[in-house]
Tab-separated table of C-alpha atoms in Angstrom:
chain	number	residue	atom	x	y	z
A	1	UNK	CA	-114.560	19.852	116.691
A	2	UNK	CA	-114.043	22.339	113.869
A	3	UNK	CA	-114.332	25.966	114.972
A	4	UNK	CA	-116.528	28.153	112.720
A	5	UNK	CA	-114.632	31.179	111.478
A	6	UNK	CA	-116.725	34.351	111.155
A	7	UNK	CA	-117.509	35.093	107.492
A	8	UNK	CA	-115.955	38.558	107.826
A	9	UNK	CA	-112.557	37.049	108.647
A	10	UNK	CA	-112.688	35.051	105.449
A	11	UNK	CA	-113.213	38.034	103.140
A	12	UNK	CA	-110.601	39.330	100.753
A	13	UNK	CA	-111.004	42.810	102.178
A	14	UNK	CA	-110.017	41.552	105.667
A	15	UNK	CA	-106.966	39.838	104.239
A	16	UNK	CA	-106.062	43.043	102.425
A	17	UNK	CA	-106.503	44.906	105.777
A	18	UNK	CA	-104.095	42.475	107.450
A	19	UNK	CA	-101.604	42.941	104.626
A	20	UNK	CA	-102.011	46.704	104.865
A	21	UNK	CA	-101.514	46.538	108.697
A	22	UNK	CA	-98.358	44.351	108.279
A	23	UNK	CA	-96.896	46.721	105.699
A	24	UNK	CA	-97.659	49.776	107.841
A	25	UNK	CA	-96.209	48.089	110.934
A	26	UNK	CA	-93.094	47.065	109.063
A	27	UNK	CA	-92.642	50.620	107.694
A	28	UNK	CA	-93.158	52.120	111.170
A	29	UNK	CA	-90.707	49.693	112.735
A	30	UNK	CA	-88.087	50.434	110.057
A	31	UNK	CA	-88.636	54.169	110.504
A	32	UNK	CA	-88.345	53.977	114.291
A	33	UNK	CA	-85.195	51.785	114.079
A	34	UNK	CA	-83.677	54.222	111.640
A	35	UNK	CA	-84.441	57.211	113.878
A	36	UNK	CA	-83.027	55.371	116.878
A	37	UNK	CA	-79.738	54.385	115.292
A	38	UNK	CA	-79.297	57.647	113.434
A	39	UNK	CA	-79.808	59.655	116.661
A	40	UNK	CA	-77.497	57.432	118.738
A	41	UNK	CA	-74.935	57.480	115.912
A	42	UNK	CA	-75.099	61.256	115.750
A	43	UNK	CA	-74.613	61.572	119.530
A	44	UNK	CA	-71.658	59.225	119.510
A	45	UNK	CA	-70.137	60.705	116.430
A	46	UNK	CA	-70.409	64.198	117.942
A	47	UNK	CA	-68.795	62.994	121.198
A	48	UNK	CA	-65.945	61.386	119.253
A	49	UNK	CA	-65.393	64.540	117.256
A	50	UNK	CA	-65.176	66.719	120.407
A	51	UNK	CA	-62.867	64.157	122.003
A	52	UNK	CA	-60.620	64.154	118.921
A	53	UNK	CA	-60.469	67.961	119.040
A	54	UNK	CA	-59.627	67.897	122.775
A	55	UNK	CA	-56.803	65.434	122.331
A	56	UNK	CA	-55.517	67.417	119.395
A	57	UNK	CA	-55.190	70.552	121.486
A	58	UNK	CA	-53.657	68.690	124.445
A	59	UNK	CA	-51.270	66.903	122.106
A	60	UNK	CA	-50.100	70.310	120.752
A	61	UNK	CA	-49.464	71.421	124.305
A	62	UNK	CA	-47.502	68.262	125.103
A	63	UNK	CA	-45.487	68.641	121.842
A	64	UNK	CA	-44.559	72.232	122.649
A	65	UNK	CA	-43.738	72.022	126.409
A	66	UNK	CA	-43.664	68.387	127.355
A	67	UNK	CA	-45.255	66.994	130.524
A	68	UNK	CA	-45.070	70.347	132.321
A	69	UNK	CA	-46.984	72.148	129.649
A	70	UNK	CA	-49.462	69.313	129.290
A	71	UNK	CA	-50.208	69.277	133.071
A	72	UNK	CA	-50.614	73.087	133.022
A	73	UNK	CA	-53.003	72.838	130.056
A	74	UNK	CA	-55.035	70.097	131.787
A	75	UNK	CA	-55.244	72.153	134.944
A	76	UNK	CA	-56.488	75.184	132.972
A	77	UNK	CA	-59.237	73.065	131.402
A	78	UNK	CA	-60.257	71.633	134.820
A	79	UNK	CA	-60.825	75.129	136.201
A	80	UNK	CA	-62.577	76.520	133.085
A	81	UNK	CA	-66.224	77.272	133.547
A	82	UNK	CA	-68.644	75.339	131.366
A	83	UNK	CA	-66.238	72.536	130.521
A	84	UNK	CA	-67.988	69.171	129.993
A	85	UNK	CA	-64.851	67.070	130.099
A	86	UNK	CA	-63.104	65.304	132.987
A	87	UNK	CA	-59.306	64.817	133.072
A	88	UNK	CA	-56.681	62.678	134.683
A	89	UNK	CA	-52.895	62.785	134.061
A	90	UNK	CA	-50.370	60.415	135.599
A	91	UNK	CA	-46.620	59.903	135.216
A	92	UNK	CA	-44.712	56.812	134.241
A	93	UNK	CA	-44.820	55.433	137.810
A	94	UNK	CA	-48.624	55.713	137.862
A	95	UNK	CA	-48.606	58.680	140.227
A	96	UNK	CA	-51.359	61.259	139.768
A	97	UNK	CA	-50.112	64.613	138.517
A	98	UNK	CA	-53.492	66.359	138.036
A	99	UNK	CA	-57.135	65.300	137.465
A	100	UNK	CA	-60.657	65.096	138.592
A	101	UNK	CA	-60.550	61.516	139.834
A	102	UNK	CA	-58.596	59.983	142.717
A	103	UNK	CA	-57.164	57.307	140.424
A	104	UNK	CA	-57.019	56.203	136.836
A	105	UNK	CA	-59.840	53.787	135.742
A	106	UNK	CA	-58.760	50.218	135.069
A	107	UNK	CA	-57.049	49.984	131.683
A	108	UNK	CA	-54.463	47.928	129.750
A	109	UNK	CA	-51.099	49.709	129.741
A	110	UNK	CA	-50.029	47.668	126.775
A	111	UNK	CA	-52.485	49.565	124.506
A	112	UNK	CA	-51.538	53.024	123.199
A	113	UNK	CA	-55.213	54.137	122.922
A	114	UNK	CA	-58.061	52.611	124.873
A	115	UNK	CA	-61.771	53.505	125.352
A	116	UNK	CA	-63.028	52.969	128.902
A	117	UNK	CA	-66.434	53.114	130.564
A	118	UNK	CA	-66.578	53.602	134.336
A	119	UNK	CA	-68.466	55.230	137.184
A	120	UNK	CA	-67.173	58.099	139.318
A	121	UNK	CA	-68.321	59.685	142.503
A	122	UNK	CA	-69.573	63.267	142.406
A	123	UNK	CA	-70.327	65.268	145.620
A	124	UNK	CA	-73.602	67.202	145.733
A	125	UNK	CA	-74.143	70.615	147.428
A	126	UNK	CA	-75.981	68.918	150.302
A	127	UNK	CA	-72.947	66.744	151.098
A	128	UNK	CA	-74.187	63.552	149.527
A	129	UNK	CA	-72.132	61.652	146.964
A	130	UNK	CA	-73.712	60.189	143.849
A	131	UNK	CA	-72.337	57.725	141.334
A	132	UNK	CA	-72.373	58.956	137.751
A	133	UNK	CA	-71.522	57.078	134.538
A	134	UNK	CA	-68.693	58.258	132.297
A	135	UNK	CA	-66.929	57.252	129.118
A	136	UNK	CA	-63.460	58.267	128.138
A	137	UNK	CA	-60.282	57.667	126.173
A	138	UNK	CA	-56.869	56.889	127.652
A	139	UNK	CA	-53.742	57.665	125.621
A	140	UNK	CA	-50.312	56.404	126.641
A	141	UNK	CA	-47.484	58.838	126.396
A	142	UNK	CA	-44.845	56.769	124.658
A	143	UNK	CA	-41.693	58.877	125.405
A	144	UNK	CA	-42.145	59.027	129.211
A	145	UNK	CA	-44.623	56.198	129.990
A	146	UNK	CA	-47.297	58.459	131.400
A	147	UNK	CA	-50.981	58.367	130.502
A	148	UNK	CA	-53.708	60.907	129.841
A	149	UNK	CA	-57.481	60.355	130.299
A	150	UNK	CA	-60.114	62.600	128.853
A	151	UNK	CA	-63.734	61.574	129.804
A	152	UNK	CA	-67.203	63.014	129.783
A	153	UNK	CA	-70.374	62.378	131.725
A	154	UNK	CA	-72.626	59.969	129.738
A	155	UNK	CA	-75.746	60.400	131.949
A	156	UNK	CA	-77.358	62.914	129.604
A	157	UNK	CA	-76.537	60.826	126.566
A	158	UNK	CA	-77.903	57.753	128.251
A	159	UNK	CA	-81.015	59.703	129.182
A	160	UNK	CA	-81.569	60.839	125.539
A	161	UNK	CA	-81.061	57.253	124.308
A	162	UNK	CA	-83.474	55.986	126.996
A	163	UNK	CA	-86.120	58.529	125.925
A	164	UNK	CA	-85.794	57.428	122.340
A	165	UNK	CA	-86.137	53.782	123.370
A	166	UNK	CA	-89.235	54.478	125.470
A	167	UNK	CA	-90.740	56.512	122.623
A	168	UNK	CA	-90.169	53.558	120.293
A	169	UNK	CA	-91.633	51.071	122.755
A	170	UNK	CA	-94.692	53.329	123.165
A	171	UNK	CA	-95.075	54.322	119.506
A	172	UNK	CA	-94.686	50.801	118.034
A	173	UNK	CA	-97.740	49.218	119.646
A	174	UNK	CA	-99.790	52.359	119.086
A	175	UNK	CA	-98.778	52.454	115.407
A	176	UNK	CA	-99.618	48.746	115.044
A	177	UNK	CA	-103.012	49.216	116.735
A	178	UNK	CA	-103.796	52.240	114.524
A	179	UNK	CA	-102.760	50.362	111.430
A	180	UNK	CA	-105.036	47.435	112.379
A	181	UNK	CA	-107.894	49.810	113.111
A	182	UNK	CA	-107.418	51.697	109.884
A	183	UNK	CA	-107.222	48.462	107.933
A	184	UNK	CA	-110.375	47.151	109.608
A	185	UNK	CA	-112.274	50.387	108.884
A	186	UNK	CA	-111.199	50.346	105.259
A	187	UNK	CA	-112.012	46.626	104.884
A	188	UNK	CA	-115.422	47.148	106.523
A	189	UNK	CA	-116.250	49.889	104.047
A	190	UNK	CA	-115.091	47.834	101.093
A	191	UNK	CA	-116.992	44.790	102.490
A	192	UNK	CA	-120.205	46.845	102.750
A	193	UNK	CA	-119.886	47.974	99.117
A	194	UNK	CA	-119.207	44.368	98.025
A	195	UNK	CA	-122.270	43.234	100.043
A	196	UNK	CA	-124.358	45.797	98.138
A	197	UNK	CA	-123.182	44.294	94.881
A	198	UNK	CA	-123.907	40.765	96.067
A	199	UNK	CA	-127.391	41.688	97.328
A	200	UNK	CA	-128.232	43.375	94.024
A	201	UNK	CA	-127.021	40.330	92.076
A	202	UNK	CA	-129.149	38.043	94.353
A	203	UNK	CA	-132.217	40.245	93.854
A	204	UNK	CA	-131.759	40.217	90.088
A	205	UNK	CA	-131.283	36.440	90.164
A	206	UNK	CA	-134.560	36.274	92.183
A	207	UNK	CA	-136.459	38.047	89.433
A	208	UNK	CA	-136.195	41.738	90.515
A	209	UNK	CA	-134.991	43.007	87.155
A	210	UNK	CA	-135.485	46.612	88.173
A	211	UNK	CA	-133.032	46.326	91.113
A	212	UNK	CA	-129.858	48.465	90.737
A	213	UNK	CA	-126.555	48.891	92.523
A	214	UNK	CA	-126.559	51.994	94.815
A	215	UNK	CA	-124.151	54.659	93.491
A	216	UNK	CA	-122.958	57.142	96.147
A	217	UNK	CA	-121.505	59.731	93.830
A	218	UNK	CA	-117.908	59.488	95.220
A	219	UNK	CA	-116.483	58.578	91.863
A	220	UNK	CA	-114.398	55.747	93.358
A	221	UNK	CA	-113.849	52.320	91.763
A	222	UNK	CA	-116.982	50.919	93.437
A	223	UNK	CA	-119.080	53.712	91.935
A	224	UNK	CA	-117.577	53.145	88.528
A	225	UNK	CA	-118.173	49.419	88.820
A	226	UNK	CA	-121.740	50.026	90.032
A	227	UNK	CA	-122.437	52.327	87.051
A	228	UNK	CA	-121.215	49.671	84.633
A	229	UNK	CA	-123.182	46.952	86.369
A	230	UNK	CA	-126.294	49.098	86.286
A	231	UNK	CA	-125.805	49.720	82.582
A	232	UNK	CA	-125.441	45.965	82.082
A	233	UNK	CA	-128.633	45.373	84.105
A	234	UNK	CA	-130.468	48.007	82.073
A	235	UNK	CA	-129.464	46.123	78.884
A	236	UNK	CA	-130.379	42.753	80.394
A	237	UNK	CA	-133.793	44.105	81.469
A	238	UNK	CA	-134.289	45.566	78.040
A	239	UNK	CA	-133.333	42.237	76.388
A	240	UNK	CA	-135.575	40.228	78.735
A	241	UNK	CA	-138.540	42.500	78.094
A	242	UNK	CA	-137.797	42.407	74.380
A	243	UNK	CA	-137.626	38.615	74.507
A	244	UNK	CA	-140.897	38.454	76.477
A	245	UNK	CA	-142.554	40.819	74.051
A	246	UNK	CA	-141.079	39.000	71.107
A	247	UNK	CA	-142.552	35.706	72.300
A	248	UNK	CA	-145.976	37.240	72.769
A	249	UNK	CA	-145.725	38.970	69.403
A	250	UNK	CA	-144.679	35.768	67.616
A	251	UNK	CA	-147.618	33.981	69.140
A	252	UNK	CA	-150.019	36.810	68.155
A	253	UNK	CA	-148.659	37.459	64.646
A	254	UNK	CA	-148.218	33.792	63.671
A	255	UNK	CA	-151.482	32.543	65.139
A	256	UNK	CA	-153.504	34.243	62.384
A	257	UNK	CA	-151.663	32.827	59.371
A	258	UNK	CA	-151.411	29.364	60.968
A	259	UNK	CA	-155.118	29.460	61.745
A	260	UNK	CA	-155.896	30.508	58.191
A	261	UNK	CA	-153.643	27.710	56.925
A	262	UNK	CA	-155.378	25.165	59.071
A	263	UNK	CA	-158.856	26.284	58.117
A	264	UNK	CA	-157.962	26.237	54.455
A	265	UNK	CA	-156.635	22.694	54.674
A	266	UNK	CA	-159.615	21.596	56.757
A	267	UNK	CA	-162.025	22.975	54.213
A	268	UNK	CA	-160.109	21.371	51.441
A	269	UNK	CA	-160.318	17.988	53.131
A	270	UNK	CA	-164.038	18.321	53.920
A	271	UNK	CA	-165.266	18.292	50.293
A	272	UNK	CA	-164.265	16.736	47.009
A	273	UNK	CA	-161.675	18.807	45.138
A	274	UNK	CA	-160.996	19.257	41.534
A	275	UNK	CA	-157.484	19.430	40.224
A	276	UNK	CA	-157.716	23.156	39.732
A	277	UNK	CA	-159.054	23.812	43.247
A	278	UNK	CA	-156.398	21.540	44.761
A	279	UNK	CA	-153.657	23.396	42.930
A	280	UNK	CA	-155.041	26.810	44.047
A	281	UNK	CA	-155.322	25.567	47.671
A	282	UNK	CA	-151.782	24.214	47.616
A	283	UNK	CA	-150.471	27.467	46.058
A	284	UNK	CA	-152.156	29.576	48.720
A	285	UNK	CA	-150.847	27.197	51.350
A	286	UNK	CA	-147.309	27.495	50.061
A	287	UNK	CA	-147.590	31.301	50.041
A	288	UNK	CA	-148.817	31.260	53.633
A	289	UNK	CA	-146.019	28.945	54.694
A	290	UNK	CA	-143.509	31.213	52.890
A	291	UNK	CA	-144.780	34.198	54.869
A	292	UNK	CA	-144.341	32.270	58.125
A	293	UNK	CA	-140.830	31.163	57.145
A	294	UNK	CA	-140.087	34.747	56.150
A	295	UNK	CA	-141.016	35.906	59.616
A	296	UNK	CA	-138.845	33.286	61.210
A	297	UNK	CA	-135.927	34.060	58.943
A	298	UNK	CA	-136.208	37.757	59.789
A	299	UNK	CA	-136.174	36.867	63.509
A	300	UNK	CA	-133.083	34.695	63.102
A	301	UNK	CA	-131.266	37.380	61.081
A	302	UNK	CA	-132.079	40.006	63.670
A	303	UNK	CA	-130.762	37.761	66.404
A	304	UNK	CA	-127.506	37.201	64.456
A	305	UNK	CA	-127.173	40.930	63.852
A	306	UNK	CA	-127.601	41.734	67.549
A	307	UNK	CA	-125.043	39.055	68.472
A	308	UNK	CA	-122.576	40.461	65.946
A	309	UNK	CA	-122.436	37.190	64.034
A	310	UNK	CA	-123.202	38.816	60.667
A	311	UNK	CA	-121.536	41.544	58.739
A	312	UNK	CA	-118.231	41.758	56.906
A	313	UNK	CA	-117.207	45.326	56.500
A	314	UNK	CA	-115.468	46.417	53.267
A	315	UNK	CA	-115.042	49.748	51.530
A	316	UNK	CA	-118.045	50.037	49.192
A	317	UNK	CA	-119.696	52.505	46.900
A	318	UNK	CA	-123.037	53.287	48.522
A	319	UNK	CA	-124.063	55.393	45.478
A	320	UNK	CA	-123.867	52.359	43.147
A	321	UNK	CA	-125.959	50.254	45.567
A	322	UNK	CA	-128.646	52.997	45.895
A	323	UNK	CA	-128.948	53.282	42.090
A	324	UNK	CA	-129.463	49.549	41.807
A	325	UNK	CA	-132.327	49.627	44.356
A	326	UNK	CA	-133.821	52.689	42.718
A	327	UNK	CA	-134.028	50.836	39.395
A	328	UNK	CA	-135.557	47.787	41.217
A	329	UNK	CA	-138.263	49.755	43.087
A	330	UNK	CA	-139.315	52.212	40.377
A	331	UNK	CA	-141.421	49.605	38.525
A	332	UNK	CA	-143.036	48.591	41.851
A	333	UNK	CA	-144.044	52.204	42.376
A	334	UNK	CA	-145.451	52.400	38.847
A	335	UNK	CA	-147.642	49.394	39.548
A	336	UNK	CA	-149.120	51.225	42.604
A	337	UNK	CA	-149.562	54.453	40.581
A	338	UNK	CA	-146.961	56.134	42.795
A	339	UNK	CA	-144.399	58.622	41.611
A	340	UNK	CA	-140.775	57.785	42.338
A	341	UNK	CA	-137.834	60.182	42.334
A	342	UNK	CA	-134.184	59.557	43.222
A	343	UNK	CA	-131.343	62.003	43.843
A	344	UNK	CA	-128.110	60.142	44.421
A	345	UNK	CA	-124.734	61.871	44.809
A	346	UNK	CA	-121.882	60.096	43.064
A	347	UNK	CA	-118.769	58.374	44.482
A	348	UNK	CA	-119.852	58.209	48.149
A	349	UNK	CA	-118.197	55.320	49.974
A	350	UNK	CA	-118.798	53.712	53.323
A	351	UNK	CA	-117.147	50.942	55.264
A	352	UNK	CA	-119.820	48.301	55.708
A	353	UNK	CA	-121.513	45.047	54.668
A	354	UNK	CA	-123.089	45.480	51.228
A	355	UNK	CA	-125.811	42.839	51.759
A	356	UNK	CA	-126.955	44.219	55.144
A	357	UNK	CA	-126.986	47.816	54.026
A	358	UNK	CA	-128.822	46.819	50.871
A	359	UNK	CA	-131.433	44.856	52.961
A	360	UNK	CA	-131.882	47.833	55.281
A	361	UNK	CA	-132.398	50.346	52.405
A	362	UNK	CA	-134.701	47.860	50.637
A	363	UNK	CA	-136.811	47.589	53.837
A	364	UNK	CA	-137.218	51.379	53.978
A	365	UNK	CA	-138.271	51.495	50.301
A	366	UNK	CA	-140.597	48.517	50.732
A	367	UNK	CA	-142.307	50.243	53.742
A	368	UNK	CA	-142.703	53.433	51.656
A	369	UNK	CA	-144.375	51.540	48.770
A	370	UNK	CA	-146.562	49.545	51.213
A	371	UNK	CA	-147.941	52.497	53.196
A	372	UNK	CA	-148.097	55.170	50.489
A	373	UNK	CA	-151.515	55.386	48.903
A	374	UNK	CA	-152.056	55.351	45.158
A	375	UNK	CA	-151.151	58.691	43.622
A	376	UNK	CA	-148.655	59.352	46.342
A	377	UNK	CA	-144.975	60.065	45.979
A	378	UNK	CA	-141.748	58.415	47.133
A	379	UNK	CA	-138.191	59.823	46.948
A	380	UNK	CA	-134.777	58.319	47.603
A	381	UNK	CA	-131.874	60.639	48.405
A	382	UNK	CA	-128.245	59.740	49.046
A	383	UNK	CA	-126.016	62.651	50.152
A	384	UNK	CA	-123.247	63.579	52.486
A	385	UNK	CA	-124.495	64.242	56.041
A	386	UNK	CA	-123.062	66.269	58.871
A	387	UNK	CA	-119.694	65.424	60.548
A	388	UNK	CA	-118.402	62.919	58.048
A	389	UNK	CA	-121.564	60.895	57.662
A	390	UNK	CA	-123.712	59.566	54.739
A	391	UNK	CA	-127.507	59.992	54.744
A	392	UNK	CA	-129.668	57.484	52.890
A	393	UNK	CA	-133.122	59.041	53.055
A	394	UNK	CA	-136.490	57.679	51.972
A	395	UNK	CA	-139.475	60.053	52.078
A	396	UNK	CA	-143.062	59.001	51.359
A	397	UNK	CA	-146.479	60.721	51.407
A	398	UNK	CA	-148.233	58.136	53.513
A	399	UNK	CA	-149.844	58.532	56.920
A	400	UNK	CA	-146.528	58.852	58.706
A	401	UNK	CA	-145.619	57.809	62.247
A	402	UNK	CA	-146.516	60.061	65.237
A	403	UNK	CA	-143.533	61.368	67.148
A	404	UNK	CA	-144.505	59.531	70.345
A	405	UNK	CA	-144.569	56.168	68.497
A	406	UNK	CA	-141.255	56.473	66.646
A	407	UNK	CA	-139.193	54.869	69.417
A	408	UNK	CA	-141.622	52.002	69.529
A	409	UNK	CA	-141.911	51.089	65.870
A	410	UNK	CA	-138.165	50.211	65.553
A	411	UNK	CA	-138.678	47.438	68.130
A	412	UNK	CA	-139.453	43.843	67.087
A	413	UNK	CA	-143.076	43.106	66.112
A	414	UNK	CA	-144.185	46.647	66.944
A	415	UNK	CA	-146.728	47.832	64.399
A	416	UNK	CA	-149.127	50.722	64.492
A	417	UNK	CA	-152.839	49.908	64.589
A	418	UNK	CA	-153.296	51.316	61.121
A	419	UNK	CA	-150.702	48.909	59.780
A	420	UNK	CA	-152.364	45.743	61.095
A	421	UNK	CA	-154.256	45.256	57.853
A	422	UNK	CA	-151.050	45.394	55.797
A	423	UNK	CA	-148.939	42.255	55.223
A	424	UNK	CA	-145.761	42.108	57.213
A	425	UNK	CA	-144.222	41.001	60.506
A	426	UNK	CA	-143.224	44.280	62.154
A	427	UNK	CA	-139.502	43.427	61.778
A	428	UNK	CA	-138.534	45.732	58.906
A	429	UNK	CA	-137.576	48.850	60.888
A	430	UNK	CA	-136.149	46.755	63.657
A	431	UNK	CA	-133.674	45.200	61.162
A	432	UNK	CA	-132.827	48.668	59.765
A	433	UNK	CA	-132.136	49.914	63.230
A	434	UNK	CA	-129.904	46.903	64.027
A	435	UNK	CA	-127.951	47.374	60.770
A	436	UNK	CA	-127.409	51.072	61.608
A	437	UNK	CA	-126.190	50.197	65.101
A	438	UNK	CA	-123.878	47.486	63.763
A	439	UNK	CA	-122.252	50.061	61.462
A	440	UNK	CA	-121.942	52.739	64.119
A	441	UNK	CA	-124.802	54.765	62.623
A	442	UNK	CA	-128.433	55.392	63.472
A	443	UNK	CA	-131.914	55.365	62.077
A	444	UNK	CA	-133.729	58.754	62.222
A	445	UNK	CA	-137.509	58.969	61.755
A	446	UNK	CA	-139.210	62.305	61.123
A	447	UNK	CA	-142.265	63.768	59.389
A	448	UNK	CA	-142.238	63.996	55.628
A	449	UNK	CA	-143.308	66.970	53.600
A	450	UNK	CA	-147.089	66.352	53.591
A	451	UNK	CA	-149.982	68.103	55.348
A	452	UNK	CA	-150.699	67.608	59.060
A	453	UNK	CA	-153.347	64.936	58.421
A	454	UNK	CA	-150.919	62.912	56.223
A	455	UNK	CA	-147.400	64.176	56.872
A	456	UNK	CA	-145.707	61.122	55.414
A	457	UNK	CA	-142.522	59.604	56.860
A	458	UNK	CA	-138.932	60.633	56.387
A	459	UNK	CA	-136.615	57.717	57.287
A	460	UNK	CA	-132.896	58.426	57.234
A	461	UNK	CA	-130.247	55.711	57.550
A	462	UNK	CA	-127.150	57.729	58.710
A	463	UNK	CA	-123.799	55.875	58.375
A	464	UNK	CA	-120.189	56.918	58.940
A	465	UNK	CA	-118.399	57.848	55.716
A	466	UNK	CA	-115.275	55.861	54.789
């Protein structure tokens, strides 16, 4: 039967915790091994150095006075207070001359120098005799066949090494346990943050578009990820709401022209028609269909703009484009008995798509002509703006847009109540705003220069200057 593994043990954070614990344990083991061998090496090296120095001094004594001087020097060292060495000197026949031990430890006489390890008996003040470990070096005296042993008690050295070993055996499992505990705590914290992200995603998938990832303010990578996810969810919620509103607005704004179109055709079919009336009906029908198609085309172009599928930026003279549009809209203003004035600075260039910017500026001018009453005024200004920008400004003397409604009228199909009687789809300013955003600029709406009851609208398309 297959054993079910707890879900926590299958998480990436738990695997990372195990990896962290293994790395920490390996580092701790390497550190403890290094400390052990470096300490033992130091102790042994120091013992060898002191042994070399002792043999050097005894060798000088033997060189100066032979065996007699050597035995005298050994005897002096044996009676010296604080000496940590033990000595044994024998002649060529193996007879003891002087020394701490009753006999020479077992050794190979064929070797000139030999290291030996042995135990020796040491009497205690209470009369008991204990066995103590020792290590030493035996040197054969070549010219007379004798031998000299210099040894030292290794009990203290062994005790130090033993303490280090016990410390390692105690510290190693504690370090491993602490590394596992630390790794588990870290993994649990990371797992909780990951669960928060998963729960938020599940809630959003379930329709809770207002759900957001908790941000604790620690500034860590989970907080940064949460902030970016929240920003993405804000945009998704905005797009969903925009799509929902767009669908409702399409149904509302297209129902009227389609109903008029159906009624007109139904009336035309219900009674005999002359050629002239048929042509008039068909002409009106074509115009109505063109308006519906224009609305759909505007929707499609806005969708392409927001998806970044349109727009080819080149260095262009915005002054020349503004002059062309001014010449085009001046006759339209004359037909509506509106005064038109333009003030365009020369040789101002931007990096952008000529068709899109031209469409945006034409939308601003078209709105101004549409909502400015007869006898009103419209102006077009192109000038350098602040901080390396270009301002394309259209000012009219119409009713204007209240400040509280300016953020709403740049959305799709959003029209003020006073504009419902005017032809249009409510997509003009939305397209201008999308063009501005595509070019790294912005659309700024403000009051014009009129009185409080009819302040007019000042619409500025601000773009970065090339």
